[in-house]
GROMACS .gro file of N, CA and C in nm:
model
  402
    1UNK      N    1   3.711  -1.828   0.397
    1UNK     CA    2   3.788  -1.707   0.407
    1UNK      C    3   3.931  -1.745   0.445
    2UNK      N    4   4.012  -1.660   0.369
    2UNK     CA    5   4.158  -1.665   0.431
    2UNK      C    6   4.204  -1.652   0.555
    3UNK      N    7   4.276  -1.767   0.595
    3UNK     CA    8   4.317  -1.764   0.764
    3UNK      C    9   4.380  -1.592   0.775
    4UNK      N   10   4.477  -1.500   0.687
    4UNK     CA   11   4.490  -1.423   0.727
    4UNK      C   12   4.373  -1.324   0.717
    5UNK      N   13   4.285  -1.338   0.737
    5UNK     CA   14   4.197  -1.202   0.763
    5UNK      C   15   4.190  -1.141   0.644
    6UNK      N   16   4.226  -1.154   0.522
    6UNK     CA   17   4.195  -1.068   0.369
    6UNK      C   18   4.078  -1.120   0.346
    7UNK      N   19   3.980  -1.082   0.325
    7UNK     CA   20   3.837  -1.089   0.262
    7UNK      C   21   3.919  -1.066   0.088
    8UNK      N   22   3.857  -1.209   0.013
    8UNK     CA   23   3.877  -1.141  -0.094
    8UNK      C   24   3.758  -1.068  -0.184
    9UNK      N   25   3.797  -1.024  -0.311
    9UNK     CA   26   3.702  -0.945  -0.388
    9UNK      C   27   3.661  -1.054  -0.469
   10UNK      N   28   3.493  -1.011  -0.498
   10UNK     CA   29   3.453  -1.067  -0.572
   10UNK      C   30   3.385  -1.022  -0.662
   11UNK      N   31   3.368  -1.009  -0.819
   11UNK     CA   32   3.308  -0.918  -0.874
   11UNK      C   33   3.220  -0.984  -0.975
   12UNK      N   34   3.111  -0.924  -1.001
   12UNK     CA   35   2.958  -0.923  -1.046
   12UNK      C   36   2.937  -0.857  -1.183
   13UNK      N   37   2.947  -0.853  -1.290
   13UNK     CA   38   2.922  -0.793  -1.425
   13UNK      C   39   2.775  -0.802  -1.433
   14UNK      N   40   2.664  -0.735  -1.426
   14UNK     CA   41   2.546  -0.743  -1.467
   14UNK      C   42   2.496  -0.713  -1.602
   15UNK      N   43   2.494  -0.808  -1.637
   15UNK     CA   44   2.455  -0.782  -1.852
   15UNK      C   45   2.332  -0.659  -1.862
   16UNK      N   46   2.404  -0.559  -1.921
   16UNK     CA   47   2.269  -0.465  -1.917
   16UNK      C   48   2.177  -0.450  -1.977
   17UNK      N   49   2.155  -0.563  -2.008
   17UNK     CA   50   1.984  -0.641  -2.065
   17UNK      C   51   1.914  -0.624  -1.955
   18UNK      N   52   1.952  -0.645  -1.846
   18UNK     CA   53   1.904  -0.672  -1.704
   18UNK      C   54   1.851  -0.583  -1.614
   19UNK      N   55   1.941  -0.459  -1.688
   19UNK     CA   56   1.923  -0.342  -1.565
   19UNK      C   57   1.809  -0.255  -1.550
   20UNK      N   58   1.767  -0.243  -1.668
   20UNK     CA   59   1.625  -0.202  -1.680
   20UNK      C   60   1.486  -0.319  -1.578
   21UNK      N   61   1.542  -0.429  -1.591
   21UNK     CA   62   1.399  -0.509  -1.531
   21UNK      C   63   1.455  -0.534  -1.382
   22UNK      N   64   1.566  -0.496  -1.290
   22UNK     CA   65   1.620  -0.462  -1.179
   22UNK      C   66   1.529  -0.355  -1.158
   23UNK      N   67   1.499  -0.211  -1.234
   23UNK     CA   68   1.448  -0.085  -1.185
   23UNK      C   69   1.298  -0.144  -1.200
   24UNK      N   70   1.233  -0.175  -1.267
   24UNK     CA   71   1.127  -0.258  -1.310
   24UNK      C   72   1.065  -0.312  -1.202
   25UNK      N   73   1.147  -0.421  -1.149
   25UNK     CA   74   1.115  -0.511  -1.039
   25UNK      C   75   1.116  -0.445  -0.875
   26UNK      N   76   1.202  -0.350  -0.864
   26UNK     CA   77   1.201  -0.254  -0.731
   26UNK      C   78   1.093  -0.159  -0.747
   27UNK      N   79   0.997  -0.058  -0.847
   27UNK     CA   80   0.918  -0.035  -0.856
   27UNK      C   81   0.810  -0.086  -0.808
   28UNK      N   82   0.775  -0.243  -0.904
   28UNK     CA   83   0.669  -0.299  -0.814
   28UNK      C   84   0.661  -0.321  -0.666
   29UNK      N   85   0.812  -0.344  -0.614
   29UNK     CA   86   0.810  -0.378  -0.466
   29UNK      C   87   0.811  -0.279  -0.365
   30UNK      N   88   0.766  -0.110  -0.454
   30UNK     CA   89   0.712  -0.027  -0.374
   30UNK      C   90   0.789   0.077  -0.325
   31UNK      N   91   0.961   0.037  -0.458
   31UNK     CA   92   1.050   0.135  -0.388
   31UNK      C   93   1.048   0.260  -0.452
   32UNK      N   94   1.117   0.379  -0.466
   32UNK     CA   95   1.168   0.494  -0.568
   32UNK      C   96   1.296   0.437  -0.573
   33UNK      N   97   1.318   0.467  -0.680
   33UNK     CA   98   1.474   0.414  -0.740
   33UNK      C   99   1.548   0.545  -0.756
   34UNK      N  100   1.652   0.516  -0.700
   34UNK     CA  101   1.735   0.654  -0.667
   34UNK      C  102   1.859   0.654  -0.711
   35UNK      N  103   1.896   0.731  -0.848
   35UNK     CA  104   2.059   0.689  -0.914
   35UNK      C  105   2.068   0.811  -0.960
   36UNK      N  106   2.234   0.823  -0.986
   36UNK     CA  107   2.255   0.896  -1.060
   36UNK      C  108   2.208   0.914  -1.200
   37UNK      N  109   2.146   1.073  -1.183
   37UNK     CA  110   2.119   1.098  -1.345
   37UNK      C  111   2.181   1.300  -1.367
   38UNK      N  112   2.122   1.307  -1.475
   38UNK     CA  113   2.165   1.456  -1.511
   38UNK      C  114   2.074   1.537  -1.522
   39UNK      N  115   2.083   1.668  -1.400
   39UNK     CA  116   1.987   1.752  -1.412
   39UNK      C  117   2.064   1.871  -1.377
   40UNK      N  118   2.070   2.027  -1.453
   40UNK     CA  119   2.133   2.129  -1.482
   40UNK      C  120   2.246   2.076  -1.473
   41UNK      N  121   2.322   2.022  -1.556
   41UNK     CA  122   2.416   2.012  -1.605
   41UNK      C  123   2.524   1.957  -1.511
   42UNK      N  124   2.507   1.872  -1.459
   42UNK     CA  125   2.545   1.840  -1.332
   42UNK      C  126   2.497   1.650  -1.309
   43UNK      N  127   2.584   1.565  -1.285
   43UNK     CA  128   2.540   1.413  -1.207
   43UNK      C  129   2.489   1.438  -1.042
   44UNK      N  130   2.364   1.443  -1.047
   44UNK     CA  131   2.313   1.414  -0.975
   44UNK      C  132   2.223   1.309  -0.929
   45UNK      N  133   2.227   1.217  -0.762
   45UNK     CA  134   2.103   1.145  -0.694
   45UNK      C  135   1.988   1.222  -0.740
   46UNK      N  136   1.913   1.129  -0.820
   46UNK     CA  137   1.752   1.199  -0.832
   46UNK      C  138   1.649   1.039  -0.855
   47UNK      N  139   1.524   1.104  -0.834
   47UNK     CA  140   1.451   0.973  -0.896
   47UNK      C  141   1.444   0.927  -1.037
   48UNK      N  142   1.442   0.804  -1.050
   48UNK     CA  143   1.480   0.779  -1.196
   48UNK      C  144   1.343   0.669  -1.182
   49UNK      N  145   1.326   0.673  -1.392
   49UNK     CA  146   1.211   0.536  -1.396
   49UNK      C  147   1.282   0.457  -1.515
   50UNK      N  148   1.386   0.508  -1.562
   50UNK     CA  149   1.461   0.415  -1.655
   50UNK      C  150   1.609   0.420  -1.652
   51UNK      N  151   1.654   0.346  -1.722
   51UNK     CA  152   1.784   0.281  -1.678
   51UNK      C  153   1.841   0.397  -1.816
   52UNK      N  154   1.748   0.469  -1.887
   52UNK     CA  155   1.793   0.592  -1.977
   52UNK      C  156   1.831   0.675  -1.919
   53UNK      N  157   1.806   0.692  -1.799
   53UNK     CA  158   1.794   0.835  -1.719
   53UNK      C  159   1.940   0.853  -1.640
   54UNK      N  160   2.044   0.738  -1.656
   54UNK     CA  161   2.135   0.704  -1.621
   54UNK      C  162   2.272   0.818  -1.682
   55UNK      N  163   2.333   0.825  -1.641
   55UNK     CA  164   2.468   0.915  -1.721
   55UNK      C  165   2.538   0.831  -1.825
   56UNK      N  166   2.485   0.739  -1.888
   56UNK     CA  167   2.561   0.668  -2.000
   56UNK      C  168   2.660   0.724  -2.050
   57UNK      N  169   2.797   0.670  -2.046
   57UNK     CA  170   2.875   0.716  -2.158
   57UNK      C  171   2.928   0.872  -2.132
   58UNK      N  172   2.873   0.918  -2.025
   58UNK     CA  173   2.920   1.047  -1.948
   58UNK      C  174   3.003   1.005  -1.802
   59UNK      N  175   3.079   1.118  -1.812
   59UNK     CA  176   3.179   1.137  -1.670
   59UNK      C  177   3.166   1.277  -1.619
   60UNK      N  178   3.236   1.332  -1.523
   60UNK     CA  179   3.270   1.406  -1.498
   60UNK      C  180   3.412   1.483  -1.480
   61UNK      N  181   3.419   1.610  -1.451
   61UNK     CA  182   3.571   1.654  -1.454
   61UNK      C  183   3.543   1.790  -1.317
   62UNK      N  184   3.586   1.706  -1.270
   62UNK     CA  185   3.619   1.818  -1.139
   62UNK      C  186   3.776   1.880  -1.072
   63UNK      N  187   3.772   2.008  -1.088
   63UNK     CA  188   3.905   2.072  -1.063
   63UNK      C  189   3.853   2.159  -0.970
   64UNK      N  190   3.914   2.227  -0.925
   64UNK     CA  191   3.954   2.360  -0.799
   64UNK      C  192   3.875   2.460  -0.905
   65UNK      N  193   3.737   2.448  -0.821
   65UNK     CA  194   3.603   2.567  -0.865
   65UNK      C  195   3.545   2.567  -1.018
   66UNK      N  196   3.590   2.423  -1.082
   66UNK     CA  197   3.530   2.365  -1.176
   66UNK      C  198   3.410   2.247  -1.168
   67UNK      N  199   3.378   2.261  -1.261
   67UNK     CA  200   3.241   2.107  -1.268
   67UNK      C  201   3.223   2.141  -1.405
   68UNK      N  202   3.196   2.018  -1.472
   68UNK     CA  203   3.167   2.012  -1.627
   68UNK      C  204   3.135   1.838  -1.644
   69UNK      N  205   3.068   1.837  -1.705
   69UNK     CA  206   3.034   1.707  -1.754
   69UNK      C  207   3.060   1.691  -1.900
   70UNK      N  208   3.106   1.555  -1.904
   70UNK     CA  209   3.218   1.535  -2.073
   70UNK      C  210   3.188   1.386  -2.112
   71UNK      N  211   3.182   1.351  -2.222
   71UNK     CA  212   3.145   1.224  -2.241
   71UNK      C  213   3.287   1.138  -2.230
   72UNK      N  214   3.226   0.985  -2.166
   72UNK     CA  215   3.357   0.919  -2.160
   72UNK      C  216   3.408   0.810  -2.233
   73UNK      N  217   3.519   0.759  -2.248
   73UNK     CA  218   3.527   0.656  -2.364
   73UNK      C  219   3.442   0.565  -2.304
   74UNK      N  220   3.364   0.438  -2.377
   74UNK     CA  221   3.308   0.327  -2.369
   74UNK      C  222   3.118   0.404  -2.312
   75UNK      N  223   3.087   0.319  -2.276
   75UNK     CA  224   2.945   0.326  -2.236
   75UNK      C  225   2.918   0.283  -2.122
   76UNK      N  226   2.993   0.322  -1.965
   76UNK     CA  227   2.989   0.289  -1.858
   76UNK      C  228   2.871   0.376  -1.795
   77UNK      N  229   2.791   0.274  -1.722
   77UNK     CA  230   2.616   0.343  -1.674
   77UNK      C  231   2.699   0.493  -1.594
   78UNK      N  232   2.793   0.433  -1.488
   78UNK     CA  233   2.817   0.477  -1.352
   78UNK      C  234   2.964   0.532  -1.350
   79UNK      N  235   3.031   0.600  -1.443
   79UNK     CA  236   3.145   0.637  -1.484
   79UNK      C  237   3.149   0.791  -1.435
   80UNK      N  238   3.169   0.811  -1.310
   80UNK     CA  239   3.162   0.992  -1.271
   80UNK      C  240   3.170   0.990  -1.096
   81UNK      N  241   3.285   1.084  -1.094
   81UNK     CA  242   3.323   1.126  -0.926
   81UNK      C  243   3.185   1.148  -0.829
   82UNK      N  244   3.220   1.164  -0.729
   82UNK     CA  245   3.125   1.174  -0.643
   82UNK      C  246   3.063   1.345  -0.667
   83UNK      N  247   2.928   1.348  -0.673
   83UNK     CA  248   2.901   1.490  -0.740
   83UNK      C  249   2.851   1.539  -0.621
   84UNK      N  250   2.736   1.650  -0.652
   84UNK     CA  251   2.731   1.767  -0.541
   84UNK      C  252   2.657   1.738  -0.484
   85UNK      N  253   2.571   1.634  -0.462
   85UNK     CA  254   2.488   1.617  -0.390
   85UNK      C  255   2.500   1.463  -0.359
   86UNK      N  256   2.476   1.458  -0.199
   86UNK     CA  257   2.479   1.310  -0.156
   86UNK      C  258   2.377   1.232  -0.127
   87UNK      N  259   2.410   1.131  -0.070
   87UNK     CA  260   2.292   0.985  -0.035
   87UNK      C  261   2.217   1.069   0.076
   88UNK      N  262   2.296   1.133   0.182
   88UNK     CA  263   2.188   1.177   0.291
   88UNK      C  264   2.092   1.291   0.216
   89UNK      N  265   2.065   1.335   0.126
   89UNK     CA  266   1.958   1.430   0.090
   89UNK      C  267   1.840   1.352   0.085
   90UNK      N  268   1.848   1.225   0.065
   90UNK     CA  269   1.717   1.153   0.088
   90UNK      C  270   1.721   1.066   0.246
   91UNK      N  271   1.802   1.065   0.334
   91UNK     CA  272   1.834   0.982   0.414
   91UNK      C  273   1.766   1.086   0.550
   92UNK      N  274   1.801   1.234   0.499
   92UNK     CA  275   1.826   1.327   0.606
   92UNK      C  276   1.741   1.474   0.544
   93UNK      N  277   1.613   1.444   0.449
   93UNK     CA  278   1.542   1.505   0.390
   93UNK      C  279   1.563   1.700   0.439
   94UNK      N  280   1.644   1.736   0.375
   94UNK     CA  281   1.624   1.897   0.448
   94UNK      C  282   1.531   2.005   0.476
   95UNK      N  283   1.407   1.938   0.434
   95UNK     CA  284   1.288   1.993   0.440
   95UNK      C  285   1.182   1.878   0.497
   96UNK      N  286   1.111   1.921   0.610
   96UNK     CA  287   1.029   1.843   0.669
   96UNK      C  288   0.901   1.928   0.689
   97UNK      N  289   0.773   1.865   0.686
   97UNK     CA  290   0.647   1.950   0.733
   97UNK      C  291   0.670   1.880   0.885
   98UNK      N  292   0.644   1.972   0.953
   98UNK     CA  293   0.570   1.957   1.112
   98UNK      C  294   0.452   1.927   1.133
   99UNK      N  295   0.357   2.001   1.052
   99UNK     CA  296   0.237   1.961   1.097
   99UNK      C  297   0.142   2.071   0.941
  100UNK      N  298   0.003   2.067   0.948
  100UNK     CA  299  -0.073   2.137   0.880
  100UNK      C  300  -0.194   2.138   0.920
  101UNK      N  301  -0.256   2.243   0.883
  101UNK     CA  302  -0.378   2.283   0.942
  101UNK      C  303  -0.441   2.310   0.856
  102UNK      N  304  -0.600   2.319   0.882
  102UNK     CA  305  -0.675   2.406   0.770
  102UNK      C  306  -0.807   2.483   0.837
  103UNK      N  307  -0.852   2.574   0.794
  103UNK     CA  308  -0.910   2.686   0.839
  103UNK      C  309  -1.058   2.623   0.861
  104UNK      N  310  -1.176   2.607   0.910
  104UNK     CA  311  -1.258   2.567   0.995
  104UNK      C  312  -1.365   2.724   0.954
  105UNK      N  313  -1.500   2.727   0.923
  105UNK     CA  314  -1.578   2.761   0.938
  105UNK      C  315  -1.610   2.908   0.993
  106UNK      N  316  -1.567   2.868   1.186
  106UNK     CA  317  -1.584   2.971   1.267
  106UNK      C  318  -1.466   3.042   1.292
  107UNK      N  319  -1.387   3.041   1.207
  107UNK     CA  320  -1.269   3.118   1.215
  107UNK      C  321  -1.142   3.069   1.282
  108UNK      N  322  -1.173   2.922   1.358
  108UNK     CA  323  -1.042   2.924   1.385
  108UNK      C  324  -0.957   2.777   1.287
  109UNK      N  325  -0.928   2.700   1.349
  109UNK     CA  326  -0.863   2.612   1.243
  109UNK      C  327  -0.829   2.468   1.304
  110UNK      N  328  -0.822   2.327   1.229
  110UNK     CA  329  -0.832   2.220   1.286
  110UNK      C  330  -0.661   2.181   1.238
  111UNK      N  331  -0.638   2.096   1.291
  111UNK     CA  332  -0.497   2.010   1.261
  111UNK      C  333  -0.544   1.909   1.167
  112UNK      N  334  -0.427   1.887   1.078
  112UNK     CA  335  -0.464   1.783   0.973
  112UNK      C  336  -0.380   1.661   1.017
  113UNK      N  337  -0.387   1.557   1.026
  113UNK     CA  338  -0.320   1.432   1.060
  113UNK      C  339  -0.242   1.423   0.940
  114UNK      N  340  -0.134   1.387   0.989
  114UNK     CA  341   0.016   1.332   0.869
  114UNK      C  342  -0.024   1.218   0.799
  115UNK      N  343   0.017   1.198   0.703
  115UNK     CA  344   0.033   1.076   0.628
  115UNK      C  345   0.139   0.919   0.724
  116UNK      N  346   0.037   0.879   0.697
  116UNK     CA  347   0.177   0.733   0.778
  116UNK      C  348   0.246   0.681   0.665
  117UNK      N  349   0.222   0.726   0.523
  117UNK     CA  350   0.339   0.646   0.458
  117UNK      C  351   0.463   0.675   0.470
  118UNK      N  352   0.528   0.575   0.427
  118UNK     CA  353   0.653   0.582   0.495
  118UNK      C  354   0.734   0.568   0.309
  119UNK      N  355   0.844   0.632   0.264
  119UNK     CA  356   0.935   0.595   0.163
  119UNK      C  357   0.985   0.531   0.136
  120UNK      N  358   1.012   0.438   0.071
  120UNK     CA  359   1.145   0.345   0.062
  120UNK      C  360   1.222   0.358  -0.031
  121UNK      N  361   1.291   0.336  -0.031
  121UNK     CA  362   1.419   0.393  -0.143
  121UNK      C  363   1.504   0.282  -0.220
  122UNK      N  364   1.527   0.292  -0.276
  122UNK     CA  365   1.667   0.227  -0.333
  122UNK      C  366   1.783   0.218  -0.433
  123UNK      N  367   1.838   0.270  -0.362
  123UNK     CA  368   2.016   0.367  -0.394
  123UNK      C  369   2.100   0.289  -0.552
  124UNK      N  370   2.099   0.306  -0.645
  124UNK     CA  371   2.167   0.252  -0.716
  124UNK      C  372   2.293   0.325  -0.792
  125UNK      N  373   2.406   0.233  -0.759
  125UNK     CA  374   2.534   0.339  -0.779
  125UNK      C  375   2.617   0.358  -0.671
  126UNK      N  376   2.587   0.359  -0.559
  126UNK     CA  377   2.594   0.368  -0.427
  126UNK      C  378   2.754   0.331  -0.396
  127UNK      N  379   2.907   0.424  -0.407
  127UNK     CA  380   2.981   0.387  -0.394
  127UNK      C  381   3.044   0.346  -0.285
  128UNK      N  382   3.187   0.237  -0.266
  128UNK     CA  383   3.225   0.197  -0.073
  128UNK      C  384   3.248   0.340   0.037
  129UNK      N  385   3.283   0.410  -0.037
  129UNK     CA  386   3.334   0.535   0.014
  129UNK      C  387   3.184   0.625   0.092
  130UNK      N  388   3.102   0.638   0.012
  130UNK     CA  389   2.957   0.709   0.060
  130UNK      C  390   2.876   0.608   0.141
  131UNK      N  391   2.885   0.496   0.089
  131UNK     CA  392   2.825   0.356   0.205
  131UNK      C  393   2.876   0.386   0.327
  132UNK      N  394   2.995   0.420   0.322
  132UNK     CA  395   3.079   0.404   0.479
  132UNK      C  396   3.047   0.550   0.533
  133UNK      N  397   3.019   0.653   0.486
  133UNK     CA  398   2.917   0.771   0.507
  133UNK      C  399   2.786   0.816   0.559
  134UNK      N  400   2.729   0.644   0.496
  134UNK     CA  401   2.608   0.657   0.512
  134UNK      C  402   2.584   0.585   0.703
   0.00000   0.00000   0.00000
């Protein structure tokens, strides 16, 4: 590293032959793969199982009480502003069960034990700006 304190940049081109067996390979290791894709008309974080499900070749256009999605020159996976929904919707789930029950015989009712699985995730797309958010 540079004596003055600049970290430099270093950058990574991933041949997108690849990117499909990246989502491929995090699957088996038990994750949900979580990227931007398009649902009502809109780039949104959702679960994805292919590297199709991606906004190819789409952007976005955001103005003062606009949103529209427009195709963009070239075929960039990840080419689109930060949209309406963020990383904490899975980080900070807005819907949680407390607990559940079920009804019992003599009328009254037993508690059901929670699931211990646990989620794992993994964020692809994930810009410096929402990292430092997260």
């Amino acid at each position: 590293m540079p004596s003055s304190g600049a970290v430099s940049e270093q950058r990574f081109v991933l041949p997108a032959g690849l990117f499909q067996q990246i989502f491929d390979n995090l699957r088996w290791l038990g994750y949900e793969v979580i990227a931007p894709t398009v649902v009502d008309d809109a780039i949104v974080y959702e679960r994805v199982e292919s590297v199709n499900d991606l906004p190819i070749g789409l952007t976005d256009e955001q103005r003062a009480g606009t949103y529209r999605i427009k195709r963009a020159t070239g075929k960039a996976f990840l080419h689109y502003g930060v949209g309406p929904r963020s990383w904490k919707h899975y980080l900070y789930p807005p819907h949680q069960r407390l607990w559940q029950a079920r009804r019992n015989g003599d009328g009254g009712f037993e508690i059901l034990p929670e699931s211990e699985e646990v989620l794992r995730y993994a964020f692809v797309g994930v810009r410096p700006c929402e990292l430092s958010a997260i």
